[in-house]
Amino acid sequence: EQLKVEPEKPFRGLAVHSFAALFNDDTPEEICLIEDGLLGKGELLVLGGPPKSMKTLLLQDMLVHACIGKDWLGFTFPDPLSVFHINAEVTYRVLRKRAKALGVALTSEEIKTLGYRYKMTDRFRDILDEDGVEAMVEVCEENFPDSPPDLICIDTLANVFDGESENDNREMIKFLRGRIRELGRLINPSAGLILVHHTAKGSAEKMLEDPFQFLRGGGALRGEYETGVMIFRPRVDEEYRRLAFEMRGGEAPNPFDVQFDGSTFRKIDTESVRITREKLGAKEDKERLRKKDV
């Protein structure tokens, strides 16, 4: 006989769920914005990495694929997404250069789709305090008059942080909840949030052991996001990057290595490594890449 479930009563606006109600809830699970479970509606993904690790380029490559609905490094987008990208990192010159690089392999129809699905700001040189959040909401509404964006991206946390120290747990929690989550709530409560963040300095060996411990504001930050993605060099002398994952709601994908081929990131196989003449081999690899770029 099925358990009888009492209707749940909200306490000061907060819903309370009984175990029995959860157990008996057979409604289909909501489709994620990025599968498999990488980012759900209303969730926060933090993309971290050391300086010059290609964080922003990786983000833009993912967003381009999200908007045209193409698979990206093994991840799928059930539906093409629209993106509002708050850029607080690079100038217009760099934005244009990257757009031309990422768009080289796209069709004219895909470029046209990106024209209305992917909007990014000029370099935002202010902070996301109360006025900054209000300003960004207005800018977003002007550029997405018909329907709000599915993804809201902030690049980078350090350039918009309105507290005194990123390493202060209380200030970090206050910023993530009162600014980042609030921005998402005001624009679109169902939107996925992506926040780009720097890491503290650490050796390649220690990064391989646990890259997420190097996120600045680590304790509070790791407790707030649903998904963490890290990009870093597994070895100082290598050109490729390692992607590592941390997920709160399920099993995280295994780390894998990627390389930017001039127009997109691709998975590469690094299981076969040189055991002799490493320096000479690395030098010749760079020369081959240089010739390919030319």
PDB file of C-alpha atoms in Angstrom:
ATOM      1  CA  GLU A   1       0.000   0.000   0.000  1.00  0.00           C
ATOM      2  CA  GLN A   2       1.359   3.404  -0.954  1.00  0.00           C
ATOM      3  CA  LEU A   3       2.428   5.696   1.852  1.00  0.00           C
ATOM      4  CA  LYS A   4       0.029   8.545   2.560  1.00  0.00           C
ATOM      5  CA  VAL A   5       1.807  11.865   2.152  1.00  0.00           C
ATOM      6  CA  GLU A   6       0.784  14.989   3.982  1.00  0.00           C
ATOM      7  CA  PRO A   7       0.767  18.153   1.844  1.00  0.00           C
ATOM      8  CA  GLU A   8       3.861  20.240   2.465  1.00  0.00           C
ATOM      9  CA  LYS A   9       3.578  23.675   4.066  1.00  0.00           C
ATOM     10  CA  PRO A  10       6.117  26.419   3.272  1.00  0.00           C
ATOM     11  CA  PHE A  11       7.935  27.904   6.261  1.00  0.00           C
ATOM     12  CA  ARG A  12       8.588  31.623   5.720  1.00  0.00           C
ATOM     13  CA  GLY A  13       8.573  31.075   1.980  1.00  0.00           C
ATOM     14  CA  LEU A  14      10.939  28.082   2.083  1.00  0.00           C
ATOM     15  CA  ALA A  15       9.511  24.829   0.731  1.00  0.00           C
ATOM     16  CA  VAL A  16       9.945  21.747   2.939  1.00  0.00           C
ATOM     17  CA  HIS A  17       9.958  18.252   1.390  1.00  0.00           C
ATOM     18  CA  SER A  18       9.215  15.069   3.279  1.00  0.00           C
ATOM     19  CA  PHE A  19      11.192  11.941   2.449  1.00  0.00           C
ATOM     20  CA  ALA A  20       7.988  10.129   1.454  1.00  0.00           C
ATOM     21  CA  ALA A  21       7.018  12.899  -0.975  1.00  0.00           C
ATOM     22  CA  LEU A  22      10.428  12.735  -2.617  1.00  0.00           C
ATOM     23  CA  PHE A  23      10.302   8.938  -2.793  1.00  0.00           C
ATOM     24  CA  ASN A  24       6.859   8.941  -4.436  1.00  0.00           C
ATOM     25  CA  ASP A  25       7.616  11.735  -6.908  1.00  0.00           C
ATOM     26  CA  ASP A  26       7.776  10.048 -10.324  1.00  0.00           C
ATOM     27  CA  THR A  27       7.635  13.154 -12.507  1.00  0.00           C
ATOM     28  CA  PRO A  28      10.225  13.054 -15.338  1.00  0.00           C
ATOM     29  CA  GLU A  29      13.532  14.645 -14.439  1.00  0.00           C
ATOM     30  CA  GLU A  30      14.044  18.109 -15.899  1.00  0.00           C
ATOM     31  CA  ILE A  31      16.360  18.230 -18.901  1.00  0.00           C
ATOM     32  CA  CYS A  32      19.700  19.891 -18.178  1.00  0.00           C
ATOM     33  CA  LEU A  33      20.976  22.824 -20.206  1.00  0.00           C
ATOM     34  CA  ILE A  34      24.257  20.936 -20.724  1.00  0.00           C
ATOM     35  CA  GLU A  35      24.260  17.140 -20.575  1.00  0.00           C
ATOM     36  CA  ASP A  36      25.160  14.852 -18.985  1.00  0.00           C
ATOM     37  CA  GLY A  37      24.297  16.805 -15.869  1.00  0.00           C
ATOM     38  CA  LEU A  38      27.047  19.366 -16.387  1.00  0.00           C
ATOM     39  CA  LEU A  39      24.718  22.338 -15.859  1.00  0.00           C
ATOM     40  CA  GLY A  40      21.048  22.353 -14.912  1.00  0.00           C
ATOM     41  CA  LYS A  41      18.538  25.187 -14.940  1.00  0.00           C
ATOM     42  CA  GLY A  42      19.233  27.748 -12.223  1.00  0.00           C
ATOM     43  CA  GLU A  43      22.578  26.106 -11.353  1.00  0.00           C
ATOM     44  CA  LEU A  44      26.054  27.620 -11.072  1.00  0.00           C
ATOM     45  CA  LEU A  45      29.130  26.366 -12.936  1.00  0.00           C
ATOM     46  CA  VAL A  46      32.549  27.762 -12.017  1.00  0.00           C
ATOM     47  CA  LEU A  47      35.274  27.580 -14.661  1.00  0.00           C
ATOM     48  CA  GLY A  48      38.673  28.032 -13.030  1.00  0.00           C
ATOM     49  CA  GLY A  49      42.292  27.991 -14.027  1.00  0.00           C
ATOM     50  CA  PRO A  50      45.642  29.759 -13.700  1.00  0.00           C
ATOM     51  CA  PRO A  51      46.388  32.928 -15.721  1.00  0.00           C
ATOM     52  CA  LYS A  52      46.992  32.265 -19.447  1.00  0.00           C
ATOM     53  CA  SER A  53      45.364  28.834 -19.211  1.00  0.00           C
ATOM     54  CA  MET A  54      42.851  29.695 -21.992  1.00  0.00           C
ATOM     55  CA  LYS A  55      39.845  29.901 -19.657  1.00  0.00           C
ATOM     56  CA  THR A  56      38.042  32.592 -21.628  1.00  0.00           C
ATOM     57  CA  LEU A  57      38.796  30.978 -24.982  1.00  0.00           C
ATOM     58  CA  LEU A  58      37.492  27.635 -23.680  1.00  0.00           C
ATOM     59  CA  LEU A  59      34.358  29.368 -22.381  1.00  0.00           C
ATOM     60  CA  GLN A  60      33.697  31.107 -25.695  1.00  0.00           C
ATOM     61  CA  ASP A  61      34.242  27.884 -27.629  1.00  0.00           C
ATOM     62  CA  MET A  62      31.674  26.151 -25.413  1.00  0.00           C
ATOM     63  CA  LEU A  63      29.186  29.031 -25.768  1.00  0.00           C
ATOM     64  CA  VAL A  64      29.467  29.032 -29.561  1.00  0.00           C
ATOM     65  CA  HIS A  65      28.644  25.307 -29.610  1.00  0.00           C
ATOM     66  CA  ALA A  66      25.802  25.845 -27.121  1.00  0.00           C
ATOM     67  CA  CYS A  67      24.163  28.494 -29.293  1.00  0.00           C
ATOM     68  CA  ILE A  68      24.245  26.427 -32.484  1.00  0.00           C
ATOM     69  CA  GLY A  69      23.406  23.194 -30.635  1.00  0.00           C
ATOM     70  CA  LYS A  70      26.558  21.271 -31.629  1.00  0.00           C
ATOM     71  CA  ASP A  71      28.202  18.695 -29.342  1.00  0.00           C
ATOM     72  CA  TRP A  72      31.248  20.039 -27.522  1.00  0.00           C
ATOM     73  CA  LEU A  73      34.038  17.773 -26.196  1.00  0.00           C
ATOM     74  CA  GLY A  74      31.534  14.969 -25.632  1.00  0.00           C
ATOM     75  CA  PHE A  75      28.902  17.175 -23.961  1.00  0.00           C
ATOM     76  CA  THR A  76      25.536  17.764 -25.615  1.00  0.00           C
ATOM     77  CA  PHE A  77      23.007  20.584 -25.618  1.00  0.00           C
ATOM     78  CA  PRO A  78      19.438  19.235 -25.794  1.00  0.00           C
ATOM     79  CA  ASP A  79      18.348  22.576 -27.274  1.00  0.00           C
ATOM     80  CA  PRO A  80      20.255  25.504 -28.801  1.00  0.00           C
ATOM     81  CA  LEU A  81      20.799  28.093 -26.062  1.00  0.00           C
ATOM     82  CA  SER A  82      20.941  31.874 -25.950  1.00  0.00           C
ATOM     83  CA  VAL A  83      23.807  33.514 -24.049  1.00  0.00           C
ATOM     84  CA  PHE A  84      24.414  36.813 -22.265  1.00  0.00           C
ATOM     85  CA  HIS A  85      28.174  37.115 -21.684  1.00  0.00           C
ATOM     86  CA  ILE A  86      29.341  39.790 -19.237  1.00  0.00           C
ATOM     87  CA  ASN A  87      32.914  40.390 -20.328  1.00  0.00           C
ATOM     88  CA  ALA A  88      35.092  42.079 -17.687  1.00  0.00           C
ATOM     89  CA  GLU A  89      38.352  40.627 -18.978  1.00  0.00           C
ATOM     90  CA  VAL A  90      39.337  41.560 -22.537  1.00  0.00           C
ATOM     91  CA  THR A  91      39.086  44.502 -24.938  1.00  0.00           C
ATOM     92  CA  TYR A  92      37.093  44.727 -28.164  1.00  0.00           C
ATOM     93  CA  ARG A  93      40.230  43.983 -30.197  1.00  0.00           C
ATOM     94  CA  VAL A  94      40.684  40.623 -28.442  1.00  0.00           C
ATOM     95  CA  LEU A  95      36.960  39.831 -28.647  1.00  0.00           C
ATOM     96  CA  ARG A  96      37.002  40.396 -32.417  1.00  0.00           C
ATOM     97  CA  LYS A  97      40.188  38.360 -32.884  1.00  0.00           C
ATOM     98  CA  ARG A  98      38.701  35.395 -31.019  1.00  0.00           C
ATOM     99  CA  ALA A  99      35.377  35.648 -32.829  1.00  0.00           C
ATOM    100  CA  LYS A 100      37.183  35.436 -36.164  1.00  0.00           C
ATOM    101  CA  ALA A 101      39.201  32.425 -34.978  1.00  0.00           C
ATOM    102  CA  LEU A 102      36.212  30.541 -33.552  1.00  0.00           C
ATOM    103  CA  GLY A 103      34.030  31.381 -36.544  1.00  0.00           C
ATOM    104  CA  VAL A 104      36.444  30.120 -39.186  1.00  0.00           C
ATOM    105  CA  ALA A 105      34.949  26.617 -39.296  1.00  0.00           C
ATOM    106  CA  LEU A 106      31.308  27.746 -39.018  1.00  0.00           C
ATOM    107  CA  THR A 107      28.766  28.073 -41.816  1.00  0.00           C
ATOM    108  CA  SER A 108      27.180  31.395 -42.740  1.00  0.00           C
ATOM    109  CA  GLU A 109      23.884  30.134 -41.284  1.00  0.00           C
ATOM    110  CA  GLU A 110      25.578  29.309 -37.964  1.00  0.00           C
ATOM    111  CA  ILE A 111      27.186  32.766 -37.868  1.00  0.00           C
ATOM    112  CA  LYS A 112      23.747  34.261 -38.454  1.00  0.00           C
ATOM    113  CA  THR A 113      22.316  32.213 -35.558  1.00  0.00           C
ATOM    114  CA  LEU A 114      25.119  33.407 -33.278  1.00  0.00           C
ATOM    115  CA  GLY A 115      24.193  36.974 -34.227  1.00  0.00           C
ATOM    116  CA  TYR A 116      21.058  36.898 -32.114  1.00  0.00           C
ATOM    117  CA  ARG A 117      21.792  34.033 -29.703  1.00  0.00           C
ATOM    118  CA  TYR A 118      25.220  35.031 -28.380  1.00  0.00           C
ATOM    119  CA  LYS A 119      25.563  38.594 -27.030  1.00  0.00           C
ATOM    120  CA  MET A 120      28.628  39.790 -25.119  1.00  0.00           C
ATOM    121  CA  THR A 121      29.321  43.134 -23.517  1.00  0.00           C
ATOM    122  CA  ASP A 122      32.234  45.420 -24.210  1.00  0.00           C
ATOM    123  CA  ARG A 123      34.770  45.294 -21.375  1.00  0.00           C
ATOM    124  CA  PHE A 124      32.790  45.942 -18.171  1.00  0.00           C
ATOM    125  CA  ARG A 125      35.052  48.128 -16.023  1.00  0.00           C
ATOM    126  CA  ASP A 126      32.852  48.365 -12.936  1.00  0.00           C
ATOM    127  CA  ILE A 127      31.927  46.021 -10.099  1.00  0.00           C
ATOM    128  CA  LEU A 128      28.795  43.970  -9.567  1.00  0.00           C
ATOM    129  CA  ASP A 129      27.492  45.832  -6.556  1.00  0.00           C
ATOM    130  CA  GLU A 130      23.785  46.603  -6.256  1.00  0.00           C
ATOM    131  CA  ASP A 131      23.991  49.292  -8.968  1.00  0.00           C
ATOM    132  CA  GLY A 132      26.115  47.040 -11.189  1.00  0.00           C
ATOM    133  CA  VAL A 133      23.572  44.219 -10.990  1.00  0.00           C
ATOM    134  CA  GLU A 134      20.761  46.628 -11.839  1.00  0.00           C
ATOM    135  CA  ALA A 135      22.726  47.980 -14.814  1.00  0.00           C
ATOM    136  CA  MET A 136      23.434  44.485 -16.165  1.00  0.00           C
ATOM    137  CA  VAL A 137      19.764  43.545 -15.889  1.00  0.00           C
ATOM    138  CA  GLU A 138      18.847  46.606 -17.963  1.00  0.00           C
ATOM    139  CA  VAL A 139      21.525  45.869 -20.586  1.00  0.00           C
ATOM    140  CA  CYS A 140      20.332  42.263 -20.844  1.00  0.00           C
ATOM    141  CA  GLU A 141      16.679  43.238 -21.219  1.00  0.00           C
ATOM    142  CA  GLU A 142      17.595  45.683 -23.997  1.00  0.00           C
ATOM    143  CA  ASN A 143      19.465  42.989 -25.928  1.00  0.00           C
ATOM    144  CA  PHE A 144      17.011  40.140 -25.270  1.00  0.00           C
ATOM    145  CA  PRO A 145      13.636  41.901 -25.613  1.00  0.00           C
ATOM    146  CA  ASP A 146      11.615  38.825 -26.613  1.00  0.00           C
ATOM    147  CA  SER A 147      12.851  36.172 -24.162  1.00  0.00           C
ATOM    148  CA  PRO A 148      15.617  36.109 -21.527  1.00  0.00           C
ATOM    149  CA  PRO A 149      18.896  34.247 -22.150  1.00  0.00           C
ATOM    150  CA  ASP A 150      19.377  30.610 -21.157  1.00  0.00           C
ATOM    151  CA  LEU A 151      22.972  31.154 -19.979  1.00  0.00           C
ATOM    152  CA  ILE A 152      24.456  34.098 -18.081  1.00  0.00           C
ATOM    153  CA  CYS A 153      28.255  34.185 -17.998  1.00  0.00           C
ATOM    154  CA  ILE A 154      30.518  36.425 -15.923  1.00  0.00           C
ATOM    155  CA  ASP A 155      34.209  36.617 -16.862  1.00  0.00           C
ATOM    156  CA  THR A 156      35.990  37.019 -14.451  1.00  0.00           C
ATOM    157  CA  LEU A 157      34.977  37.035 -10.792  1.00  0.00           C
ATOM    158  CA  ALA A 158      38.036  39.041  -9.699  1.00  0.00           C
ATOM    159  CA  ASN A 159      37.153  41.977 -11.971  1.00  0.00           C
ATOM    160  CA  VAL A 160      33.561  42.352 -10.714  1.00  0.00           C
ATOM    161  CA  PHE A 161      33.923  41.295  -7.048  1.00  0.00           C
ATOM    162  CA  ASP A 162      32.472  43.980  -4.746  1.00  0.00           C
ATOM    163  CA  GLY A 163      34.001  42.749  -1.456  1.00  0.00           C
ATOM    164  CA  GLU A 164      37.333  43.433   0.195  1.00  0.00           C
ATOM    165  CA  SER A 165      38.903  39.980  -0.183  1.00  0.00           C
ATOM    166  CA  GLU A 166      38.072  36.941  -2.321  1.00  0.00           C
ATOM    167  CA  ASN A 167      39.586  34.747   0.398  1.00  0.00           C
ATOM    168  CA  ASP A 168      37.066  35.898   3.009  1.00  0.00           C
ATOM    169  CA  ASN A 169      34.447  33.126   3.118  1.00  0.00           C
ATOM    170  CA  ARG A 170      31.655  35.381   4.385  1.00  0.00           C
ATOM    171  CA  GLU A 171      32.270  37.976   1.680  1.00  0.00           C
ATOM    172  CA  MET A 172      32.485  35.323  -1.020  1.00  0.00           C
ATOM    173  CA  ILE A 173      29.181  33.742   0.030  1.00  0.00           C
ATOM    174  CA  LYS A 174      27.557  37.170   0.197  1.00  0.00           C
ATOM    175  CA  PHE A 175      28.774  37.978  -3.332  1.00  0.00           C
ATOM    176  CA  LEU A 176      27.748  34.646  -4.852  1.00  0.00           C
ATOM    177  CA  ARG A 177      24.269  34.740  -3.325  1.00  0.00           C
ATOM    178  CA  GLY A 178      23.566  38.467  -3.276  1.00  0.00           C
ATOM    179  CA  ARG A 179      25.086  39.355  -6.650  1.00  0.00           C
ATOM    180  CA  ILE A 180      25.595  36.352  -8.946  1.00  0.00           C
ATOM    181  CA  ARG A 181      22.510  34.342  -7.947  1.00  0.00           C
ATOM    182  CA  GLU A 182      20.472  37.539  -7.657  1.00  0.00           C
ATOM    183  CA  LEU A 183      21.501  38.589 -11.162  1.00  0.00           C
ATOM    184  CA  GLY A 184      20.282  35.234 -12.452  1.00  0.00           C
ATOM    185  CA  ARG A 185      17.026  35.525 -10.505  1.00  0.00           C
ATOM    186  CA  LEU A 186      16.279  38.986 -11.913  1.00  0.00           C
ATOM    187  CA  ILE A 187      17.114  38.092 -15.523  1.00  0.00           C
ATOM    188  CA  ASN A 188      15.852  34.500 -15.706  1.00  0.00           C
ATOM    189  CA  PRO A 189      15.505  32.176 -12.669  1.00  0.00           C
ATOM    190  CA  SER A 190      15.858  29.168 -15.000  1.00  0.00           C
ATOM    191  CA  ALA A 191      19.092  30.381 -16.577  1.00  0.00           C
ATOM    192  CA  GLY A 192      22.339  28.544 -16.000  1.00  0.00           C
ATOM    193  CA  LEU A 193      25.099  30.677 -14.450  1.00  0.00           C
ATOM    194  CA  ILE A 194      28.749  30.366 -15.502  1.00  0.00           C
ATOM    195  CA  LEU A 195      31.426  32.164 -13.504  1.00  0.00           C
ATOM    196  CA  VAL A 196      35.073  32.322 -14.621  1.00  0.00           C
ATOM    197  CA  HIS A 197      37.602  32.481 -11.796  1.00  0.00           C
ATOM    198  CA  HIS A 198      41.362  32.504 -11.269  1.00  0.00           C
ATOM    199  CA  THR A 199      43.322  30.063  -9.159  1.00  0.00           C
ATOM    200  CA  ALA A 200      46.133  30.657  -6.711  1.00  0.00           C
ATOM    201  CA  LYS A 201      49.668  29.733  -7.772  1.00  0.00           C
ATOM    202  CA  GLY A 202      50.583  26.069  -7.521  1.00  0.00           C
ATOM    203  CA  SER A 203      52.903  23.548  -9.111  1.00  0.00           C
ATOM    204  CA  ALA A 204      51.720  21.370 -11.996  1.00  0.00           C
ATOM    205  CA  GLU A 205      52.187  18.264  -9.820  1.00  0.00           C
ATOM    206  CA  LYS A 206      49.914  19.608  -7.065  1.00  0.00           C
ATOM    207  CA  MET A 207      47.357  20.811  -9.616  1.00  0.00           C
ATOM    208  CA  LEU A 208      47.134  17.268 -10.932  1.00  0.00           C
ATOM    209  CA  GLU A 209      46.406  15.916  -7.423  1.00  0.00           C
ATOM    210  CA  ASP A 210      43.495  18.245  -6.640  1.00  0.00           C
ATOM    211  CA  PRO A 211      43.144  21.297  -8.907  1.00  0.00           C
ATOM    212  CA  PHE A 212      40.041  22.620  -7.154  1.00  0.00           C
ATOM    213  CA  GLN A 213      41.891  23.323  -3.921  1.00  0.00           C
ATOM    214  CA  PHE A 214      43.633  26.194  -5.747  1.00  0.00           C
ATOM    215  CA  LEU A 215      40.429  28.145  -6.449  1.00  0.00           C
ATOM    216  CA  ARG A 216      40.660  31.503  -4.690  1.00  0.00           C
ATOM    217  CA  GLY A 217      38.005  31.803  -2.008  1.00  0.00           C
ATOM    218  CA  GLY A 218      38.064  28.007  -2.111  1.00  0.00           C
ATOM    219  CA  GLY A 219      36.032  26.864   0.886  1.00  0.00           C
ATOM    220  CA  ALA A 220      33.009  29.081   0.332  1.00  0.00           C
ATOM    221  CA  LEU A 221      33.196  28.881  -3.447  1.00  0.00           C
ATOM    222  CA  ARG A 222      33.332  25.073  -3.598  1.00  0.00           C
ATOM    223  CA  GLY A 223      30.363  24.921  -1.268  1.00  0.00           C
ATOM    224  CA  GLU A 224      28.224  27.133  -3.513  1.00  0.00           C
ATOM    225  CA  TYR A 225      28.611  25.845  -7.065  1.00  0.00           C
ATOM    226  CA  GLU A 226      26.927  22.761  -8.515  1.00  0.00           C
ATOM    227  CA  THR A 227      29.695  22.108 -11.063  1.00  0.00           C
ATOM    228  CA  GLY A 228      33.375  22.968 -11.158  1.00  0.00           C
ATOM    229  CA  VAL A 229      35.553  22.799 -14.281  1.00  0.00           C
ATOM    230  CA  MET A 230      39.306  23.408 -14.172  1.00  0.00           C
ATOM    231  CA  ILE A 231      41.665  24.001 -17.094  1.00  0.00           C
ATOM    232  CA  PHE A 232      45.422  23.889 -16.559  1.00  0.00           C
ATOM    233  CA  ARG A 233      48.699  22.590 -17.976  1.00  0.00           C
ATOM    234  CA  PRO A 234      49.449  19.118 -16.578  1.00  0.00           C
ATOM    235  CA  ARG A 235      53.110  19.843 -17.278  1.00  0.00           C
ATOM    236  CA  VAL A 236      54.815  23.209 -17.569  1.00  0.00           C
ATOM    237  CA  ASP A 237      56.484  22.406 -20.901  1.00  0.00           C
ATOM    238  CA  GLU A 238      53.346  21.059 -22.632  1.00  0.00           C
ATOM    239  CA  GLU A 239      51.068  23.011 -24.975  1.00  0.00           C
ATOM    240  CA  TYR A 240      47.919  20.982 -24.327  1.00  0.00           C
ATOM    241  CA  ARG A 241      45.550  21.529 -21.383  1.00  0.00           C
ATOM    242  CA  ARG A 242      43.928  19.188 -18.866  1.00  0.00           C
ATOM    243  CA  LEU A 243      40.214  19.523 -18.053  1.00  0.00           C
ATOM    244  CA  ALA A 244      39.091  18.292 -14.613  1.00  0.00           C
ATOM    245  CA  PHE A 245      35.541  18.198 -13.245  1.00  0.00           C
ATOM    246  CA  GLU A 246      33.775  18.324  -9.888  1.00  0.00           C
ATOM    247  CA  MET A 247      30.007  17.820  -9.618  1.00  0.00           C
ATOM    248  CA  ARG A 248      27.695  18.023  -6.650  1.00  0.00           C
ATOM    249  CA  GLY A 249      24.689  16.273  -8.180  1.00  0.00           C
ATOM    250  CA  GLY A 250      26.264  13.207  -9.767  1.00  0.00           C
ATOM    251  CA  GLU A 251      29.404  11.450 -10.874  1.00  0.00           C
ATOM    252  CA  ALA A 252      31.916  13.815 -12.473  1.00  0.00           C
ATOM    253  CA  PRO A 253      33.417  12.973 -15.886  1.00  0.00           C
ATOM    254  CA  ASN A 254      36.978  11.684 -15.862  1.00  0.00           C
ATOM    255  CA  PRO A 255      39.668  14.306 -16.600  1.00  0.00           C
ATOM    256  CA  PHE A 256      40.814  14.509 -20.210  1.00  0.00           C
ATOM    257  CA  ASP A 257      43.254  16.555 -22.280  1.00  0.00           C
ATOM    258  CA  VAL A 258      42.404  19.124 -24.950  1.00  0.00           C
ATOM    259  CA  GLN A 259      44.240  21.290 -27.440  1.00  0.00           C
ATOM    260  CA  PHE A 260      43.120  24.363 -29.368  1.00  0.00           C
ATOM    261  CA  ASP A 261      43.588  23.719 -33.071  1.00  0.00           C
ATOM    262  CA  GLY A 262      43.107  27.331 -34.164  1.00  0.00           C
ATOM    263  CA  SER A 263      39.316  27.261 -34.416  1.00  0.00           C
ATOM    264  CA  THR A 264      38.077  24.965 -31.622  1.00  0.00           C
ATOM    265  CA  PHE A 265      39.190  22.763 -28.733  1.00  0.00           C
ATOM    266  CA  ARG A 266      39.575  19.051 -29.445  1.00  0.00           C
ATOM    267  CA  LYS A 267      40.208  16.058 -27.231  1.00  0.00           C
ATOM    268  CA  ILE A 268      43.665  14.566 -27.650  1.00  0.00           C
ATOM    269  CA  ASP A 269      45.194  11.259 -26.600  1.00  0.00           C
ATOM    270  CA  THR A 270      48.159  11.803 -24.287  1.00  0.00           C
ATOM    271  CA  GLU A 271      48.482   8.215 -23.049  1.00  0.00           C
ATOM    272  CA  SER A 272      51.461   7.628 -25.342  1.00  0.00           C
ATOM    273  CA  VAL A 273      54.319   9.763 -24.013  1.00  0.00           C
ATOM    274  CA  ARG A 274      57.981  10.032 -24.961  1.00  0.00           C
ATOM    275  CA  ILE A 275      60.464   8.259 -22.733  1.00  0.00           C
ATOM    276  CA  THR A 276      63.547   9.651 -24.503  1.00  0.00           C
ATOM    277  CA  ARG A 277      64.473  12.886 -26.294  1.00  0.00           C
ATOM    278  CA  GLU A 278      61.600  14.773 -24.689  1.00  0.00           C
ATOM    279  CA  LYS A 279      63.073  18.232 -25.302  1.00  0.00           C
ATOM    280  CA  LEU A 280      63.879  17.534 -28.946  1.00  0.00           C
ATOM    281  CA  GLY A 281      60.433  16.003 -29.518  1.00  0.00           C
ATOM    282  CA  ALA A 282      58.687  18.996 -27.886  1.00  0.00           C
ATOM    283  CA  LYS A 283      60.734  21.386 -30.047  1.00  0.00           C
ATOM    284  CA  GLU A 284      59.754  19.535 -33.224  1.00  0.00           C
ATOM    285  CA  ASP A 285      56.081  19.438 -32.131  1.00  0.00           C
ATOM    286  CA  LYS A 286      56.106  23.221 -31.755  1.00  0.00           C
ATOM    287  CA  GLU A 287      57.675  23.615 -35.188  1.00  0.00           C
ATOM    288  CA  ARG A 288      54.960  21.418 -36.731  1.00  0.00           C
ATOM    289  CA  LEU A 289      52.255  23.499 -35.026  1.00  0.00           C
ATOM    290  CA  ARG A 290      53.934  26.717 -36.231  1.00  0.00           C
ATOM    291  CA  LYS A 291      53.945  25.457 -39.813  1.00  0.00           C
ATOM    292  CA  LYS A 292      50.304  24.405 -39.514  1.00  0.00           C
ATOM    293  CA  ASP A 293      49.352  27.873 -38.223  1.00  0.00           C
ATOM    294  CA  VAL A 294      51.212  29.512 -41.104  1.00  0.00           C
TER     295      VAL A 294
END
